[in-house]
Coordinates of C-alpha atoms in Angstrom, one line a residue:
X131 CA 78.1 75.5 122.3
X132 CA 82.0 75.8 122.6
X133 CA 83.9 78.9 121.2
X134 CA 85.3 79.1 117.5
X135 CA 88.7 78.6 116.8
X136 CA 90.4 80.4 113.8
X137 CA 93.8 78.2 112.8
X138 CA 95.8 80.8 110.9
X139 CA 99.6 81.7 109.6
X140 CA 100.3 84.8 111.3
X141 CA 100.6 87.1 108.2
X142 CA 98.8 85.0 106.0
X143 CA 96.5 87.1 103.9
X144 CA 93.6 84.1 103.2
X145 CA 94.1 83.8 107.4
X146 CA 93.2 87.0 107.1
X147 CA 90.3 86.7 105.7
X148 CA 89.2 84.1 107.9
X149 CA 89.1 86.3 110.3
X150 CA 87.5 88.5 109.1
X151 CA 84.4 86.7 108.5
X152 CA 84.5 85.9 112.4
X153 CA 84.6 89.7 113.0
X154 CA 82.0 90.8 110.3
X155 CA 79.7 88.3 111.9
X156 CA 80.3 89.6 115.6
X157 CA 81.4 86.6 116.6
X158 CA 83.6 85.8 119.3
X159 CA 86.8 83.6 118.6
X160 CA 90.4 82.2 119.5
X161 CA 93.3 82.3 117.1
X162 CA 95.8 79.1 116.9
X163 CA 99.2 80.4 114.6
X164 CA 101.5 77.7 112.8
X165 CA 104.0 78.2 110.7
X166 CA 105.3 77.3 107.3
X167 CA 106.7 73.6 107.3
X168 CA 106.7 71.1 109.7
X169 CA 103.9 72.8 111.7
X170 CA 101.5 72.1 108.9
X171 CA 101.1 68.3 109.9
X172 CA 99.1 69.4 112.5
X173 CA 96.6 71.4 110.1
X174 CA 96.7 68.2 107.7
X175 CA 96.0 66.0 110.6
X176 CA 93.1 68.2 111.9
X177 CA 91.7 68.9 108.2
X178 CA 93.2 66.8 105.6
X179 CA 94.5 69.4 103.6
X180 CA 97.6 71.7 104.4
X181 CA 96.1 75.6 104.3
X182 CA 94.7 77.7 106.1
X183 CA 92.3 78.9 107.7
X184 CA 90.4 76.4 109.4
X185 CA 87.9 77.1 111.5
X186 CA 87.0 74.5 114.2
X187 CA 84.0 74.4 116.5
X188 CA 82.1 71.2 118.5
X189 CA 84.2 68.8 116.9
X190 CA 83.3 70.3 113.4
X191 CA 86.1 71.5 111.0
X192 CA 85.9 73.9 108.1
X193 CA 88.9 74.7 106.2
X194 CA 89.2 77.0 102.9
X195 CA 88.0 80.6 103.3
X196 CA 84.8 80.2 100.8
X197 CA 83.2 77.3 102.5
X198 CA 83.7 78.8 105.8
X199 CA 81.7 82.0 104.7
X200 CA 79.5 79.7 103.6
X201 CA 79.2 77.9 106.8
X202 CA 78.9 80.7 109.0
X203 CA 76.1 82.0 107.3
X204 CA 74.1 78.3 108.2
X205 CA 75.3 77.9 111.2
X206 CA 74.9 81.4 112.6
X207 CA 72.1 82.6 110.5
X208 CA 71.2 85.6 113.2
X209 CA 74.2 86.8 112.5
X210 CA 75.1 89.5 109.9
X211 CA 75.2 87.6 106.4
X212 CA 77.8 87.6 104.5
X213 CA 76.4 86.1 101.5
X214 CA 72.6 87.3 100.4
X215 CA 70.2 85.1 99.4
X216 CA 68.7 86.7 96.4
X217 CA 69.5 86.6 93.2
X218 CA 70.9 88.1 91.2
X219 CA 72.8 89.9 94.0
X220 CA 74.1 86.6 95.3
X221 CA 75.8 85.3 91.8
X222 CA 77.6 88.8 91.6
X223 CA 78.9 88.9 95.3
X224 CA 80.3 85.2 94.7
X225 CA 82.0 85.7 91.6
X226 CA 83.6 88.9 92.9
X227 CA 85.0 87.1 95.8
X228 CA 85.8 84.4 93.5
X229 CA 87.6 87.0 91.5
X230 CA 89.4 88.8 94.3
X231 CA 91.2 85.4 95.7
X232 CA 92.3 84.8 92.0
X233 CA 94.0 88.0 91.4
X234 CA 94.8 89.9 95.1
X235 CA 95.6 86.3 96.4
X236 CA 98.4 86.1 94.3
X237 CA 99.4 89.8 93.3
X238 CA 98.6 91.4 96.4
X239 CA 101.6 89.7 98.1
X240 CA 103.7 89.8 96.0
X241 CA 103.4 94.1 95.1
X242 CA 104.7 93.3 99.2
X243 CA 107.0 91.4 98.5
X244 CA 108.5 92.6 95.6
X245 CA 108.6 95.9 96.7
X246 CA 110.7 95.0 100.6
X247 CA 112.7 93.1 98.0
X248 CA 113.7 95.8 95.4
X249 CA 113.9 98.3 98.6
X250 CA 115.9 96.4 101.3
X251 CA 112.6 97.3 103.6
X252 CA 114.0 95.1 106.7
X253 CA 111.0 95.4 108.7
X254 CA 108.7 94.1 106.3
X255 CA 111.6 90.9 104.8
X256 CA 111.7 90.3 108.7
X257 CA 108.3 89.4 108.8
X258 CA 109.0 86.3 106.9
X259 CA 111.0 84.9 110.1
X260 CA 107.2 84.3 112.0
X261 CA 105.7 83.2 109.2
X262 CA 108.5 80.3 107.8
X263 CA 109.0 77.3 110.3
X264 CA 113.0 77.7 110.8
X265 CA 113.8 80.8 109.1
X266 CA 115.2 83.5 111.6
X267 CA 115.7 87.2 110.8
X268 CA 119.2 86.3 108.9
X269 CA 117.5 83.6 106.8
X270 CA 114.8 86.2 105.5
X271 CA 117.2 88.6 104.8
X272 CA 119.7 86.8 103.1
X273 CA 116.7 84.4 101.1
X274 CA 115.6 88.4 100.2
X275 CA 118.8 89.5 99.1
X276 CA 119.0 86.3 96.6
X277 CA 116.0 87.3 95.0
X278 CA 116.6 90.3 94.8
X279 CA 119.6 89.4 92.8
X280 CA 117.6 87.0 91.0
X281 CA 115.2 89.8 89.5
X282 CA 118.2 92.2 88.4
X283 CA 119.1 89.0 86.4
X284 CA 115.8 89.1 85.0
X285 CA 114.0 86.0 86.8
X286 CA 110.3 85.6 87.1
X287 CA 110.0 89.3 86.1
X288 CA 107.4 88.7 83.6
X289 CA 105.3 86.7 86.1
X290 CA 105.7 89.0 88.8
X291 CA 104.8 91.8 86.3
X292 CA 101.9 90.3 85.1
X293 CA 100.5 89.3 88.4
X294 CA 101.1 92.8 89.7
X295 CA 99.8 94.6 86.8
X296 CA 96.1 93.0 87.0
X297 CA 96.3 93.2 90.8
X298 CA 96.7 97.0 90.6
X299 CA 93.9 96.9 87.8
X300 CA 91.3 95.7 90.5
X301 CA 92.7 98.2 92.7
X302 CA 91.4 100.6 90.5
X303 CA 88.3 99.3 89.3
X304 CA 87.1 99.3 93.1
X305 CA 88.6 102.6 93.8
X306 CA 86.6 103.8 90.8
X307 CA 83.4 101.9 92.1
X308 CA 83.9 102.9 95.7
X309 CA 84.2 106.8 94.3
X310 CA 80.4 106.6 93.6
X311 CA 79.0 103.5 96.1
X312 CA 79.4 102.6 99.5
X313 CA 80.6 98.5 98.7
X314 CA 81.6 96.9 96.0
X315 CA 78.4 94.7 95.4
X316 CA 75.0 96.3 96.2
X317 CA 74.7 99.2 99.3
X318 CA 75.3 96.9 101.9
X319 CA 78.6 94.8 103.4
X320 CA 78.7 91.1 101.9
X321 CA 81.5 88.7 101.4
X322 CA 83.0 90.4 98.3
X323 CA 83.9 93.7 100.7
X324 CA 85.5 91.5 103.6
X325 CA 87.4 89.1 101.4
X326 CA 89.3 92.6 99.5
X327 CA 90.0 94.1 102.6
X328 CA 91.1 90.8 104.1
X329 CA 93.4 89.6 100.9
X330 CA 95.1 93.0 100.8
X331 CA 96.6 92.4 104.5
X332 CA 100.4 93.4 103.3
X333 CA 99.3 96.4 101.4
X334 CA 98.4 98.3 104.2
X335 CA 99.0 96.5 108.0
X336 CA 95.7 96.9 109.3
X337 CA 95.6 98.3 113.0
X338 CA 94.1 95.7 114.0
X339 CA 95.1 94.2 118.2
X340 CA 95.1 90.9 116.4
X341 CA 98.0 91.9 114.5
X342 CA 101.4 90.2 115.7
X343 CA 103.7 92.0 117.7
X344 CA 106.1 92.1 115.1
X345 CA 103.8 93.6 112.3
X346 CA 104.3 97.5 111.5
X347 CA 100.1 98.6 112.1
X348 CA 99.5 101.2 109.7
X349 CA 102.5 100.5 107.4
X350 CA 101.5 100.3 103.7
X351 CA 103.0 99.9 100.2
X352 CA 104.9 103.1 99.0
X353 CA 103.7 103.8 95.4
X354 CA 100.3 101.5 96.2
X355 CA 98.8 103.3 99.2
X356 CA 99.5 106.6 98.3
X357 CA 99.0 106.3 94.7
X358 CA 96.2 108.6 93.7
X359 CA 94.4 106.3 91.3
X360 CA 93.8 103.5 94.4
X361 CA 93.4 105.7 97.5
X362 CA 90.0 105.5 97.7
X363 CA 90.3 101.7 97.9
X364 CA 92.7 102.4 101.0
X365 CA 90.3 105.1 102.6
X366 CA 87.4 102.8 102.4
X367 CA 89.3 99.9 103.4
X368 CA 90.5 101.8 107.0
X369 CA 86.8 102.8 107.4
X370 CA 85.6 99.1 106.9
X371 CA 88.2 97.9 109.1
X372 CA 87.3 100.5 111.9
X373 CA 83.7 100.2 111.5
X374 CA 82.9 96.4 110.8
X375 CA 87.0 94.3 111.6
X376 CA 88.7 93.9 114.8

């Protein structure tokens, strides 16, 4: 058998999750990056589809973070599961995760990316510059400086209010959970736990050695992170990371 291959945007937060479900099931892999833009043909050409991640092993590929938990568990069944088998355990684990991609996929970036906006946070708007095919350190400050002034005209503020706001709502209902149980399904790890630590990647920069260079480890959200009603979420997510995450 030949050795996984994770394909990945760098600080991609669903590539993040990929990954993670490599690591939770101890096993071993190589990471290929691409960028935003013209890079992407190659992931269509490999997969058919333009996101990431895509996992690729013997001539099979798997893209979309869902089927490759999915996958894993059949193709590497000695491994620890991510999803369980019984019911009704299994049902609630999947619609979590289902759940967590919905909301933290979308608001979890962007309480990021609003917040380097709003803040002129240099190191964090830099990041965009490995991440966007094209787009050097200028470009992803001067495309944050235009939104910036975009929101104090009152653009997409209700959307990125929204989208925040029910982000932050799951932050709390797992901090809440995690007060009084070890995981967030059940008193073992499954897919729900990796795909919330995975999906929150900007939040908090994991210290993780398969991080890029250019990423702040450790670095996390002023007013999320250190917000009293979600740091349990944050402590539990450092352990998990430490414990079960590369």
């Amino acid at each position: 058998m030949g050795r996984l291959l994770l394909h990945r945007f760098p600080i991609s937060h669903f590539s993040e999750k990929g990954r993670a479900l490599l690591e939770f099931k101890e096993l071993d892999y190589d990471l290929k990056d691409y960028t935003l833009g013209l890079p992407q043909r190659k992931v269509v050409k490999l997969s058919g589809q333009r996101q990431v991640p895509v996992i690729e092993l013997d001539g099979e590929i798997v893209s979309d973070s869902t089927r490759i938990a999915h996958w894993l568990d059949e193709r590497f069944p000695d491994q620890p599961r991510l999803i369980p088998k019984e019911e009704p355990l299994r049902g609630e684990v999947l619609a979590l995760e289902d759940e967590i991609d919905r909301v933290l996929g979308i608001g979890a970036p962007l309480l990021w990316f609003e917040d380097a906006v709003r803040n002129g946070r240099k190191n964090q708007v830099d990041l965009l510059a490995i991440e966007v095919h094209g787009l050097n350190v200028l470009g992803a400050r001067t495309l944050a400086k235009t939104i910036a002034f975009a929101r104090g005209l009152g653009l997409g503020n209700s959307f990125v209010r929204r989208k925040s706001e029910r982000a932050r709502a799951m932050l709390e209902r797992f901090s809440r959970r995690l007060e009084k149980a070890p995981f967030l399904v059940g008193d073992s790890p499954t897919l729900a736990d990796v795909a919330a630590v995975g999906i929150t990647l900007h939040l908090e920069w994991p210290r993780s050695a398969r991080m890029p260079n250019e990423v702040p480890v450790g670095q996390g959200v002023p007013g999320i992170v250190d917000d009293p009603a979600l740091r349990r979420f944050f402590e539990w997510r450092r352990e998990f990371y430490q414990r079960y995450l590369g």
